[in-house]
Amino acid sequence: MPRGRPRFTLADILLIVILSGLSLGFLRWLGRSGQGEGILLPILLFELAFLAWFLAWRTVRGRRRARPCEECGRPFVPGRGKATSTRCPQCRTRSLFPQQVRREQARALRAIPGVLLLLMVVLGFLLSEPVETHFGDHSWVALPLVALGAVVVFFGVTIAVALVIALVRNRLLGCEGYAFAMARRSCGKPGEVSRSGPLVAWSSDPPTPLPMLGEQLEVARRRFESLLGEPVEVRLPIRILCFGRRSAFVAYHKNMIPNLWNLDGLYLNRPIRTITRTTEASPCRLSEPERTARTLFGFALLDELKGFIPPPWLQQGLGNLLAGGGDRGELDRLSRKMVVALARGTALGPDDLFDRSPRKVVTLAKGWYDHPTYVRFAQFNAQSWSVVEYLGGVAAPEDRRARFRAFLKDMGPKDDQEQVFERHFGHGFGPLLDGWRAWVEGRGIGEYGPTPPDIRDALLERLIPTITDRDAKVMDRILAVRDMGRAGYVFGAAALIALLGDGDEVLKPEAIWSLEAISGLPWGDDADRWAAWWQGFPEEVLVPDDPPEPRGGPLIGGSA
């Protein structure tokens, strides 16, 4: 058989026969609809039937046409006009500039009115005879309205079907067997299941991460116990899915948050508490698996304590507080981010910080391709952590910690959180942020400490080469720049300073944000000031104890 000739199977023939039967049935109904039969119910039933046929056809033909992505290995179906494409849409998007992504999204939105109009015209043509029979001389008024109603019903049915599928899938995820089967499909490996106490872990690759995860859960539990001032026990099970490849982690969550390339782990509290994580070292991420595990376990511990989804600022802040454990270096790096946010006027107010719903936070996370959206998301996470450190961190006065402890225990699922807070602190969220600002300004930018060896190696071997490689995917370069700012280590900042004079207008705002987050200084694109700042560091700050052989020249030394 020639290579380009389409191949048909028994399933294809069966679907074609079904489509022919549906079409003939629809035409017969149109011929008899003038005899007093109702219109809306048959239209609804035919729409459901044609929608089911279309989904079945796409599934059957799509599986046959799918090809593996050359980058992530996941099967995908090339779109029309892209038969030679070797990358899936997710990997292709990472190669586009943010402006190109926005243009493609805008183009898709502009096509929607045309599709709706075309569908109205087609339905109006098909329904013209029964509408004329029912409405007589007024059919010229009724026909557009009936066609519009049919379009609304069609999309309503489509949305309803999608919601039902999502609800059923979410319900099935509560079943351990279904969740593990979905994980196996995402990575193409059988994996291994291990159990220890409340932890049930599935891992795509050996060895099992359960010992490390159990240790980090115990660390987070002890810190939570210290904060609450009472024993904390983990009674409810926690399911953990560990993917050796980041692409499998992204594929598992593709129906919830697309393109999860900027996260190493995720916590879901429904239908059963589940942690998903990836262990692959990304060229654009500083992986800290132990800290990530403590953060996610912090979410789970808070969820078990309260029994409901807490406000996002409290969840993010408490998770990071338990992960950091009062480490001075981490608190100094966090303080620098807040100092520069206050200087820039980008610190969040009470409404943006405390009243942001989980849905709005997810919307911010989905918009990480856009620089301003990512900056707001990063500010929300960091400021939530900083505020919780102010309220209940190791450096907080005992009286404030006791009040925060009481607020944490007292808040119920339907309570107004500000009223509960005011009951324990004597003021609302506005004065809270006033006190927090004074605390941040009093701490200042802290000390620039040395970079841990594992972070230094990751910067030298993965992130800095990605940033300086002009042939790398543009979003990988952007993510690497952002992650240097998120981590806040001084080591390697010369690579960011070099971007200021590189003429790349896409990476320049990313480099400015990262430099300001690392330094705590609002100097914008003043490359000379940044170069002088970099040259002023002593060698012991840039190079940790017992370093390996220097690599990268000026990225290690004291000059740019």
Coordinates of C-alpha atoms in Angstrom, one line a residue:
M1 CA 0.0 0.0 0.0
P2 CA 1.4 3.5 -0.8
R3 CA 2.8 5.3 2.1
G4 CA 0.5 8.4 1.8
R5 CA -2.7 6.5 1.2
P6 CA -5.1 6.6 4.2
R7 CA -5.8 3.2 5.9
F8 CA -9.2 2.2 7.1
T9 CA -10.0 -0.4 9.7
L10 CA -13.2 -2.1 10.8
A11 CA -13.6 0.6 13.5
D12 CA -13.4 3.3 10.8
I13 CA -16.0 1.6 8.6
L14 CA -18.3 1.2 11.6
L15 CA -18.0 4.9 12.5
I16 CA -18.7 5.8 8.8
V17 CA -21.8 3.7 8.8
I18 CA -23.0 5.3 12.1
L19 CA -22.4 8.7 10.7
S20 CA -24.4 7.8 7.6
G21 CA -27.3 6.6 9.7
L22 CA -27.2 9.7 11.8
S23 CA -27.2 11.9 8.8
L24 CA -30.1 10.0 7.1
G25 CA -32.1 10.1 10.4
F26 CA -31.5 13.9 10.7
L27 CA -32.7 14.5 7.1
R28 CA -35.8 12.3 7.6
W29 CA -36.6 14.3 10.8
L30 CA -36.3 17.6 8.8
G31 CA -38.7 16.2 6.2
R32 CA -41.3 15.3 8.9
S33 CA -40.8 18.2 11.3
G34 CA -43.5 20.2 9.6
Q35 CA -46.1 17.8 10.8
G36 CA -46.4 19.2 14.3
E37 CA -43.4 17.6 16.0
G38 CA -41.3 19.5 18.5
I39 CA -38.0 21.0 17.4
L40 CA -35.8 21.6 20.5
L41 CA -35.7 18.1 21.9
P42 CA -34.8 16.4 18.6
I43 CA -32.2 19.0 17.9
L44 CA -30.6 18.4 21.3
L45 CA -30.6 14.6 20.8
F46 CA -29.0 14.9 17.4
E47 CA -26.4 17.3 18.7
L48 CA -25.5 14.8 21.4
A49 CA -25.3 12.0 18.9
F50 CA -23.1 14.0 16.5
L51 CA -20.8 15.2 19.3
A52 CA -20.4 11.6 20.6
W53 CA -19.6 10.5 17.0
F54 CA -17.0 13.2 16.6
L55 CA -15.2 12.4 19.8
A56 CA -15.1 8.7 18.9
W57 CA -13.8 9.5 15.4
R58 CA -11.0 11.8 16.8
T59 CA -10.0 9.1 19.4
V60 CA -9.8 6.3 16.9
R61 CA -8.1 8.2 14.1
G62 CA -5.9 10.2 16.6
R63 CA -4.4 7.1 18.1
R64 CA -3.4 5.8 14.7
R65 CA -1.9 9.1 13.5
A66 CA -0.1 9.9 16.8
R67 CA 3.7 10.1 16.7
P68 CA 6.2 10.4 19.6
C69 CA 7.5 13.9 20.3
E70 CA 11.3 14.1 19.6
E71 CA 11.8 16.0 22.9
C72 CA 9.5 14.6 25.5
G73 CA 8.6 11.3 23.9
R74 CA 4.9 11.7 24.5
P75 CA 2.6 10.7 21.5
F76 CA 0.8 13.6 19.8
V77 CA -1.4 14.1 16.7
P78 CA 0.0 16.8 14.3
G79 CA -2.5 19.5 13.4
R80 CA -3.5 20.2 9.9
G81 CA -0.7 21.7 7.8
K82 CA 1.8 20.4 10.3
A83 CA 2.2 16.8 9.1
T84 CA 6.0 17.1 9.3
S85 CA 6.0 18.4 12.9
T86 CA 8.2 16.4 15.2
R87 CA 7.4 18.3 18.5
C88 CA 4.2 18.2 20.5
P89 CA 2.3 21.5 21.0
Q90 CA 3.7 21.9 24.6
C91 CA 7.3 21.5 23.5
R92 CA 6.7 23.7 20.5
T93 CA 5.3 26.5 22.7
R94 CA 8.5 26.5 24.8
S95 CA 10.4 27.4 21.6
L96 CA 8.2 30.5 20.9
F97 CA 8.7 34.0 22.2
P98 CA 6.0 35.2 24.7
Q99 CA 4.8 37.6 22.0
Q100 CA 4.3 34.8 19.6
V101 CA 2.4 32.8 22.2
R102 CA 0.1 35.8 22.8
R103 CA -0.4 36.3 19.1
E104 CA -1.4 32.7 18.6
Q105 CA -3.8 32.9 21.5
A106 CA -5.3 36.1 20.1
R107 CA -5.7 34.5 16.7
A108 CA -7.6 31.6 18.2
L109 CA -9.9 34.0 20.0
R110 CA -10.5 36.0 16.9
A111 CA -11.6 32.8 15.1
I112 CA -14.4 32.1 17.6
P113 CA -16.9 34.6 16.2
G114 CA -16.4 33.3 12.7
V115 CA -17.0 29.7 13.8
L116 CA -20.2 30.7 15.7
L117 CA -21.5 32.6 12.6
L118 CA -20.8 29.7 10.3
L119 CA -22.5 27.3 12.7
M120 CA -25.5 29.6 12.9
V121 CA -25.7 29.8 9.1
V122 CA -25.5 26.0 8.7
L123 CA -28.1 25.4 11.4
G124 CA -30.4 28.1 10.0
F125 CA -30.2 26.5 6.5
L126 CA -31.1 23.0 7.9
L127 CA -33.9 24.4 10.1
S128 CA -35.4 26.8 7.6
E129 CA -38.2 24.4 6.5
P130 CA -39.5 23.3 9.9
V131 CA -39.2 26.9 11.2
E132 CA -41.2 28.2 8.2
T133 CA -43.9 25.5 8.8
H134 CA -44.2 26.4 12.5
F135 CA -44.0 30.2 12.4
G136 CA -45.4 31.0 9.0
D137 CA -45.1 34.6 8.0
H138 CA -43.0 35.3 11.1
S139 CA -40.3 32.7 10.2
W140 CA -37.9 35.5 9.0
V141 CA -37.8 36.7 12.6
A142 CA -37.9 33.3 14.2
L143 CA -35.2 31.6 12.1
P144 CA -32.2 33.6 13.4
L145 CA -33.4 33.2 17.0
V146 CA -33.9 29.5 16.6
A147 CA -30.4 29.1 14.9
L148 CA -28.9 31.2 17.7
G149 CA -30.7 29.0 20.3
A150 CA -29.4 25.9 18.6
V151 CA -25.8 27.2 18.8
V152 CA -26.3 28.0 22.5
V153 CA -27.7 24.6 23.1
F154 CA -24.8 22.9 21.2
F155 CA -22.1 24.7 23.2
G156 CA -24.1 24.2 26.4
V157 CA -24.2 20.5 25.8
T158 CA -20.5 20.4 24.9
I159 CA -19.6 22.2 28.1
A160 CA -21.9 19.9 30.1
V161 CA -20.3 16.8 28.6
A162 CA -16.8 18.2 29.4
L163 CA -17.8 18.9 33.0
V164 CA -19.3 15.5 33.4
I165 CA -16.1 13.9 32.1
A166 CA -14.0 16.1 34.4
L167 CA -16.2 15.2 37.4
V168 CA -16.0 11.5 36.6
R169 CA -12.3 11.6 36.1
N170 CA -11.8 13.5 39.4
R171 CA -14.0 10.9 41.2
L172 CA -12.0 8.1 39.7
L173 CA -8.7 9.6 40.9
G174 CA -9.8 8.8 44.4
C175 CA -9.3 5.2 43.4
E176 CA -5.7 4.1 43.9
G177 CA -5.7 1.8 40.9
Y178 CA -7.0 4.4 38.5
A179 CA -4.6 7.0 39.7
F180 CA -1.6 4.6 39.3
A181 CA -2.9 3.5 35.9
M182 CA -3.1 7.1 34.7
A183 CA 0.4 7.7 36.0
R184 CA 1.7 4.7 34.1
R185 CA 0.0 5.9 30.9
S186 CA 1.6 9.3 31.4
C187 CA 5.2 8.0 31.6
G188 CA 4.8 4.7 29.7
K189 CA 6.4 2.7 32.5
P190 CA 4.8 0.2 35.1
G191 CA 6.6 1.9 38.0
E192 CA 6.8 0.6 41.5
V193 CA 4.5 1.0 44.5
S194 CA 5.8 1.2 48.1
R195 CA 4.1 1.9 51.4
S196 CA 5.2 3.2 54.8
G197 CA 2.8 4.4 57.4
P198 CA 0.4 7.0 55.9
L199 CA 2.5 7.3 52.7
V200 CA 1.7 5.4 49.6
A201 CA 4.3 6.1 46.9
W202 CA 4.3 5.2 43.2
S203 CA 7.6 5.8 41.4
S204 CA 8.3 5.5 37.7
D205 CA 12.0 4.7 38.2
P206 CA 14.0 3.0 41.0
P207 CA 15.0 3.5 43.7
T208 CA 11.9 4.3 45.7
P209 CA 11.9 7.8 47.1
L210 CA 9.9 6.7 50.2
P211 CA 12.8 6.9 52.7
M212 CA 13.6 10.5 51.8
L213 CA 9.9 11.5 51.7
G214 CA 9.3 9.9 55.1
E215 CA 12.2 11.8 56.6
Q216 CA 11.0 15.1 55.1
L217 CA 7.5 14.5 56.3
E218 CA 8.8 14.0 59.8
V219 CA 10.8 17.2 59.6
A220 CA 7.7 19.2 58.5
R221 CA 5.6 17.5 61.2
R222 CA 8.0 18.4 64.0
R223 CA 8.2 22.0 62.9
F224 CA 4.4 22.2 62.6
E225 CA 4.1 20.7 66.1
S226 CA 6.5 23.4 67.4
L227 CA 4.4 26.1 65.8
L228 CA 1.1 24.8 67.2
G229 CA 2.5 23.9 70.6
E230 CA 0.7 20.5 70.6
P231 CA 1.3 17.0 69.2
V232 CA 0.6 16.6 65.5
E233 CA -0.2 13.2 64.0
V234 CA -0.6 12.3 60.4
R235 CA -3.7 10.1 60.3
L236 CA -5.0 10.5 56.8
P237 CA -3.2 8.7 53.9
I238 CA -1.0 10.8 51.5
R239 CA -0.6 9.4 48.0
I240 CA 2.6 10.4 46.2
L241 CA 3.4 10.0 42.5
C242 CA 7.0 10.4 41.5
F243 CA 7.9 10.9 37.8
G244 CA 11.4 10.4 36.5
R245 CA 10.7 12.6 33.5
R246 CA 9.3 16.1 33.7
S247 CA 7.3 15.5 30.5
A248 CA 5.4 12.7 32.3
F249 CA 4.7 15.0 35.2
V250 CA 3.3 17.6 32.8
A251 CA 1.3 15.0 30.9
Y252 CA -0.4 13.8 34.1
H253 CA -1.7 17.3 34.8
K254 CA -2.4 18.3 31.3
N255 CA -6.2 18.5 31.9
M256 CA -5.7 20.8 34.9
I257 CA -2.8 23.1 34.4
P258 CA -1.1 23.0 31.0
N259 CA 2.7 23.3 30.6
L260 CA 3.8 22.8 34.1
W261 CA 7.4 23.3 33.2
N262 CA 8.0 25.8 36.0
L263 CA 7.1 23.6 39.0
D264 CA 8.8 20.5 40.5
G265 CA 5.8 19.4 42.5
L266 CA 2.1 19.9 43.1
Y267 CA -0.3 19.2 46.0
L268 CA -4.0 18.3 45.4
N269 CA -6.3 17.8 48.4
R270 CA -9.2 16.3 46.5
P271 CA -10.5 13.7 46.0
I272 CA -7.6 12.3 48.2
R273 CA -4.5 14.1 49.3
T274 CA -2.0 13.6 46.5
I275 CA 1.5 14.9 45.9
T276 CA 2.9 14.7 42.4
R277 CA 6.6 15.5 41.8
T278 CA 9.3 15.1 39.2
T279 CA 12.9 14.1 39.9
E280 CA 14.3 15.1 36.5
A281 CA 17.0 17.7 36.6
S282 CA 15.8 20.5 34.3
P283 CA 18.2 22.8 32.4
C284 CA 16.1 25.7 33.7
R285 CA 15.3 24.7 37.3
L286 CA 17.3 24.6 40.5
S287 CA 15.9 21.4 41.9
E288 CA 15.7 21.2 45.7
P289 CA 13.8 17.9 46.2
E290 CA 14.0 17.9 50.0
R291 CA 12.7 21.4 50.4
T292 CA 10.0 20.9 47.8
A293 CA 8.9 17.8 49.7
R294 CA 8.7 19.7 53.0
T295 CA 6.7 22.5 51.3
L296 CA 4.1 20.0 49.9
F297 CA 3.9 18.1 53.1
G298 CA 3.3 21.4 54.9
F299 CA 0.2 21.9 52.6
A300 CA -1.0 18.4 53.5
L301 CA -0.5 18.9 57.3
L302 CA -2.4 22.2 57.2
D303 CA -5.1 20.5 55.2
E304 CA -5.5 17.8 57.7
L305 CA -5.5 20.2 60.6
K306 CA -8.3 22.4 59.2
G307 CA -10.2 19.8 57.1
F308 CA -10.9 22.4 54.4
I309 CA -9.0 24.4 51.8
P310 CA -7.3 27.2 53.7
P311 CA -6.8 30.7 52.1
P312 CA -4.0 30.5 49.5
W313 CA -1.8 33.1 51.3
L314 CA -1.9 31.0 54.5
Q315 CA -1.3 27.7 52.6
Q316 CA 1.7 29.1 50.7
G317 CA 3.1 31.0 53.6
L318 CA 2.9 28.1 56.1
G319 CA 4.2 25.6 53.6
N320 CA 7.3 27.7 53.0
L321 CA 7.7 28.4 56.7
L322 CA 7.8 24.7 57.5
A323 CA 10.1 24.0 54.6
G324 CA 12.6 26.7 55.5
G325 CA 12.6 26.1 59.3
G326 CA 14.0 29.6 60.1
D327 CA 17.2 29.2 58.1
R328 CA 18.9 32.6 58.2
G329 CA 20.2 32.4 54.7
E330 CA 16.7 31.7 53.3
L331 CA 15.2 34.5 55.4
D332 CA 17.8 37.0 54.2
R333 CA 17.1 36.0 50.5
L334 CA 13.4 36.4 51.2
S335 CA 13.9 39.7 52.9
R336 CA 15.7 41.1 49.8
K337 CA 12.8 40.2 47.6
M338 CA 10.4 42.1 49.9
V339 CA 12.7 45.1 50.3
V340 CA 12.9 45.7 46.6
A341 CA 9.1 45.1 46.2
L342 CA 8.5 47.8 48.8
A343 CA 10.9 50.1 47.0
R344 CA 9.3 49.4 43.6
G345 CA 5.7 49.7 44.9
T346 CA 4.9 46.2 43.8
A347 CA 4.1 44.8 47.2
L348 CA 0.5 43.5 47.4
G349 CA -2.2 45.2 49.4
P350 CA -4.8 43.5 51.6
D351 CA -7.2 42.7 48.8
D352 CA -4.6 41.2 46.4
L353 CA -2.9 39.2 49.1
F354 CA -5.6 38.0 51.5
D355 CA -8.7 37.9 49.3
R356 CA -7.2 36.1 46.4
S357 CA -9.2 32.9 45.9
P358 CA -7.6 29.5 44.9
R359 CA -9.1 29.9 41.4
K360 CA -7.4 33.2 40.9
V361 CA -4.1 31.8 42.1
V362 CA -4.4 28.9 39.6
T363 CA -5.2 31.5 36.9
L364 CA -1.9 33.3 37.8
A365 CA 0.0 30.0 37.6
K366 CA -1.5 29.2 34.2
G367 CA -0.3 32.6 32.9
W368 CA 3.4 32.1 33.7
Y369 CA 4.4 32.7 30.1
D370 CA 3.6 36.4 30.5
H371 CA 6.3 38.3 32.4
P372 CA 3.9 40.6 34.4
T373 CA 1.7 37.7 35.3
Y374 CA 4.6 35.6 36.5
V375 CA 5.9 38.6 38.6
R376 CA 2.6 38.9 40.3
F377 CA 2.5 35.1 41.0
A378 CA 6.0 35.2 42.4
Q379 CA 5.2 38.2 44.5
F380 CA 2.1 36.5 45.9
N381 CA 4.1 33.4 46.9
A382 CA 7.1 35.3 48.4
Q383 CA 5.0 37.9 50.3
S384 CA 2.7 35.2 51.7
W385 CA 5.7 33.4 53.1
S386 CA 7.2 36.7 54.4
V387 CA 3.9 37.7 56.2
V388 CA 3.6 34.2 57.8
E389 CA 7.3 34.5 58.9
Y390 CA 6.4 37.8 60.5
L391 CA 3.4 36.3 62.3
G392 CA 4.7 32.9 63.4
G393 CA 8.3 32.5 62.3
V394 CA 11.2 31.6 64.7
A395 CA 12.2 35.3 64.9
A396 CA 8.6 36.5 65.8
P397 CA 8.0 37.5 69.5
E398 CA 6.2 34.8 71.5
D399 CA 3.1 36.9 72.0
R400 CA 2.7 37.3 68.2
R401 CA 3.3 33.6 67.7
A402 CA 0.7 32.7 70.3
R403 CA -1.9 35.0 68.6
F404 CA -1.1 33.5 65.2
R405 CA -1.4 30.0 66.7
A406 CA -4.8 30.8 68.1
F407 CA -5.9 32.4 64.8
L408 CA -4.8 29.3 62.9
K409 CA -6.7 26.9 65.2
D410 CA -9.8 29.1 65.4
M411 CA -10.5 29.8 61.7
G412 CA -13.4 27.8 60.3
P413 CA -14.3 27.0 56.7
K414 CA -17.1 29.6 56.5
D415 CA -15.6 32.2 58.8
D416 CA -14.6 35.6 57.6
Q417 CA -10.8 35.3 58.0
E418 CA -10.2 39.0 58.7
Q419 CA -12.8 39.0 61.5
V420 CA -11.2 35.9 63.1
F421 CA -7.8 37.6 62.7
E422 CA -9.1 40.8 64.3
R423 CA -10.5 38.8 67.2
H424 CA -7.0 37.6 68.1
F425 CA -4.8 40.5 67.1
G426 CA -7.1 43.5 67.7
H427 CA -6.8 44.8 64.2
G428 CA -7.4 43.8 60.6
F429 CA -5.2 43.0 57.6
G430 CA -4.4 46.6 56.8
P431 CA -2.6 47.3 60.0
L432 CA -1.0 43.8 59.7
L433 CA 0.7 44.9 56.5
D434 CA 1.8 48.2 58.0
G435 CA 3.5 46.3 60.8
W436 CA 5.0 43.8 58.3
R437 CA 6.4 46.6 56.1
A438 CA 8.1 48.1 59.1
W439 CA 9.5 44.7 60.1
V440 CA 10.8 44.1 56.5
E441 CA 12.5 47.5 56.4
G442 CA 14.0 46.9 59.8
R443 CA 15.5 43.6 58.6
G444 CA 16.9 45.2 55.4
I445 CA 18.7 43.1 52.8
G446 CA 20.6 41.0 55.3
E447 CA 23.9 39.3 54.4
Y448 CA 24.9 37.7 51.1
G449 CA 26.0 34.3 52.2
P450 CA 27.9 31.7 50.2
T451 CA 26.1 29.4 47.7
P452 CA 25.7 25.7 48.7
P453 CA 27.8 23.3 46.6
D454 CA 24.8 21.5 45.0
I455 CA 23.2 24.8 44.0
R456 CA 26.5 26.1 42.6
D457 CA 27.0 22.9 40.6
A458 CA 23.4 23.2 39.2
L459 CA 24.1 26.8 38.2
L460 CA 27.3 26.0 36.5
E461 CA 26.2 22.9 34.7
R462 CA 22.6 23.7 33.8
L463 CA 21.2 27.1 34.3
I464 CA 24.0 29.4 33.3
P465 CA 24.8 27.4 30.1
T466 CA 21.0 27.6 29.2
I467 CA 20.9 31.3 29.8
T468 CA 24.0 32.0 27.7
D469 CA 23.0 29.6 24.9
R470 CA 21.3 31.7 22.1
D471 CA 20.2 28.5 20.4
A472 CA 18.3 27.2 23.5
K473 CA 14.5 27.4 23.7
V474 CA 13.6 30.9 24.5
M475 CA 11.2 29.8 27.3
D476 CA 13.9 27.6 28.8
R477 CA 16.2 30.6 28.9
I478 CA 13.5 32.7 30.5
L479 CA 12.7 30.0 33.1
A480 CA 16.4 29.7 34.0
V481 CA 16.7 33.5 34.5
R482 CA 13.6 33.5 36.6
D483 CA 14.7 30.6 38.7
M484 CA 18.0 32.3 39.6
G485 CA 15.9 35.2 40.9
R486 CA 13.5 32.9 42.7
A487 CA 16.4 31.1 44.5
G488 CA 18.1 34.4 45.3
Y489 CA 21.8 33.3 45.3
V490 CA 24.4 35.8 44.2
F491 CA 26.6 33.1 42.5
G492 CA 26.4 33.4 38.7
A493 CA 24.7 36.9 38.7
A494 CA 27.3 38.0 36.1
A495 CA 25.3 36.0 33.5
L496 CA 22.3 38.1 34.3
I497 CA 24.2 41.4 34.2
A498 CA 25.6 40.4 30.7
L499 CA 22.0 40.1 29.4
L500 CA 21.4 43.8 30.2
G501 CA 23.8 44.8 27.4
D502 CA 22.9 41.9 25.1
G503 CA 20.2 43.7 23.2
D504 CA 17.6 41.0 23.9
E505 CA 14.5 42.9 24.8
V506 CA 12.7 39.6 25.8
L507 CA 15.2 38.5 28.3
K508 CA 16.1 42.0 29.6
P509 CA 13.0 42.5 31.9
E510 CA 13.5 39.0 33.2
A511 CA 17.1 39.7 34.0
I512 CA 16.2 43.0 35.8
W513 CA 13.6 41.2 37.9
S514 CA 16.0 38.5 38.9
L515 CA 18.9 40.8 39.7
E516 CA 16.6 43.0 41.9
A517 CA 15.3 39.9 43.6
I518 CA 18.8 38.6 44.3
S519 CA 20.2 41.9 45.5
G520 CA 17.3 43.7 47.1
L521 CA 18.3 46.8 45.1
P522 CA 15.9 48.6 42.7
W523 CA 18.5 49.5 40.0
G524 CA 16.6 48.5 36.9
D525 CA 18.7 48.3 33.7
D526 CA 21.7 50.3 35.0
A527 CA 24.4 47.9 33.9
D528 CA 27.3 49.9 35.3
R529 CA 25.8 49.9 38.8
W530 CA 25.2 46.2 38.6
A531 CA 28.8 45.6 37.4
A532 CA 30.2 47.7 40.3
W533 CA 27.9 45.8 42.8
W534 CA 29.1 42.4 41.4
Q535 CA 32.8 43.4 41.5
G536 CA 32.5 44.5 45.2
F537 CA 31.8 41.0 46.5
P538 CA 34.6 39.2 48.3
E539 CA 35.7 35.8 47.0
E540 CA 34.2 33.8 50.0
V541 CA 30.7 35.0 49.1
L542 CA 30.9 33.9 45.5
V543 CA 32.8 30.7 46.1
P544 CA 31.7 28.3 48.9
D545 CA 34.0 26.3 51.1
D546 CA 35.9 23.5 49.3
P547 CA 34.9 24.4 45.7
P548 CA 35.7 22.2 42.7
E549 CA 37.9 23.3 39.9
P550 CA 36.7 26.7 38.7
R551 CA 34.6 26.7 35.5
G552 CA 33.1 29.6 33.7
G553 CA 35.7 32.2 34.4
P554 CA 34.2 35.5 35.4
L555 CA 31.0 33.9 36.6
I556 CA 32.9 32.6 39.6
G557 CA 35.4 35.3 40.3
G558 CA 34.8 38.8 41.5
S559 CA 34.5 40.6 38.2
A560 CA 31.8 40.8 35.5

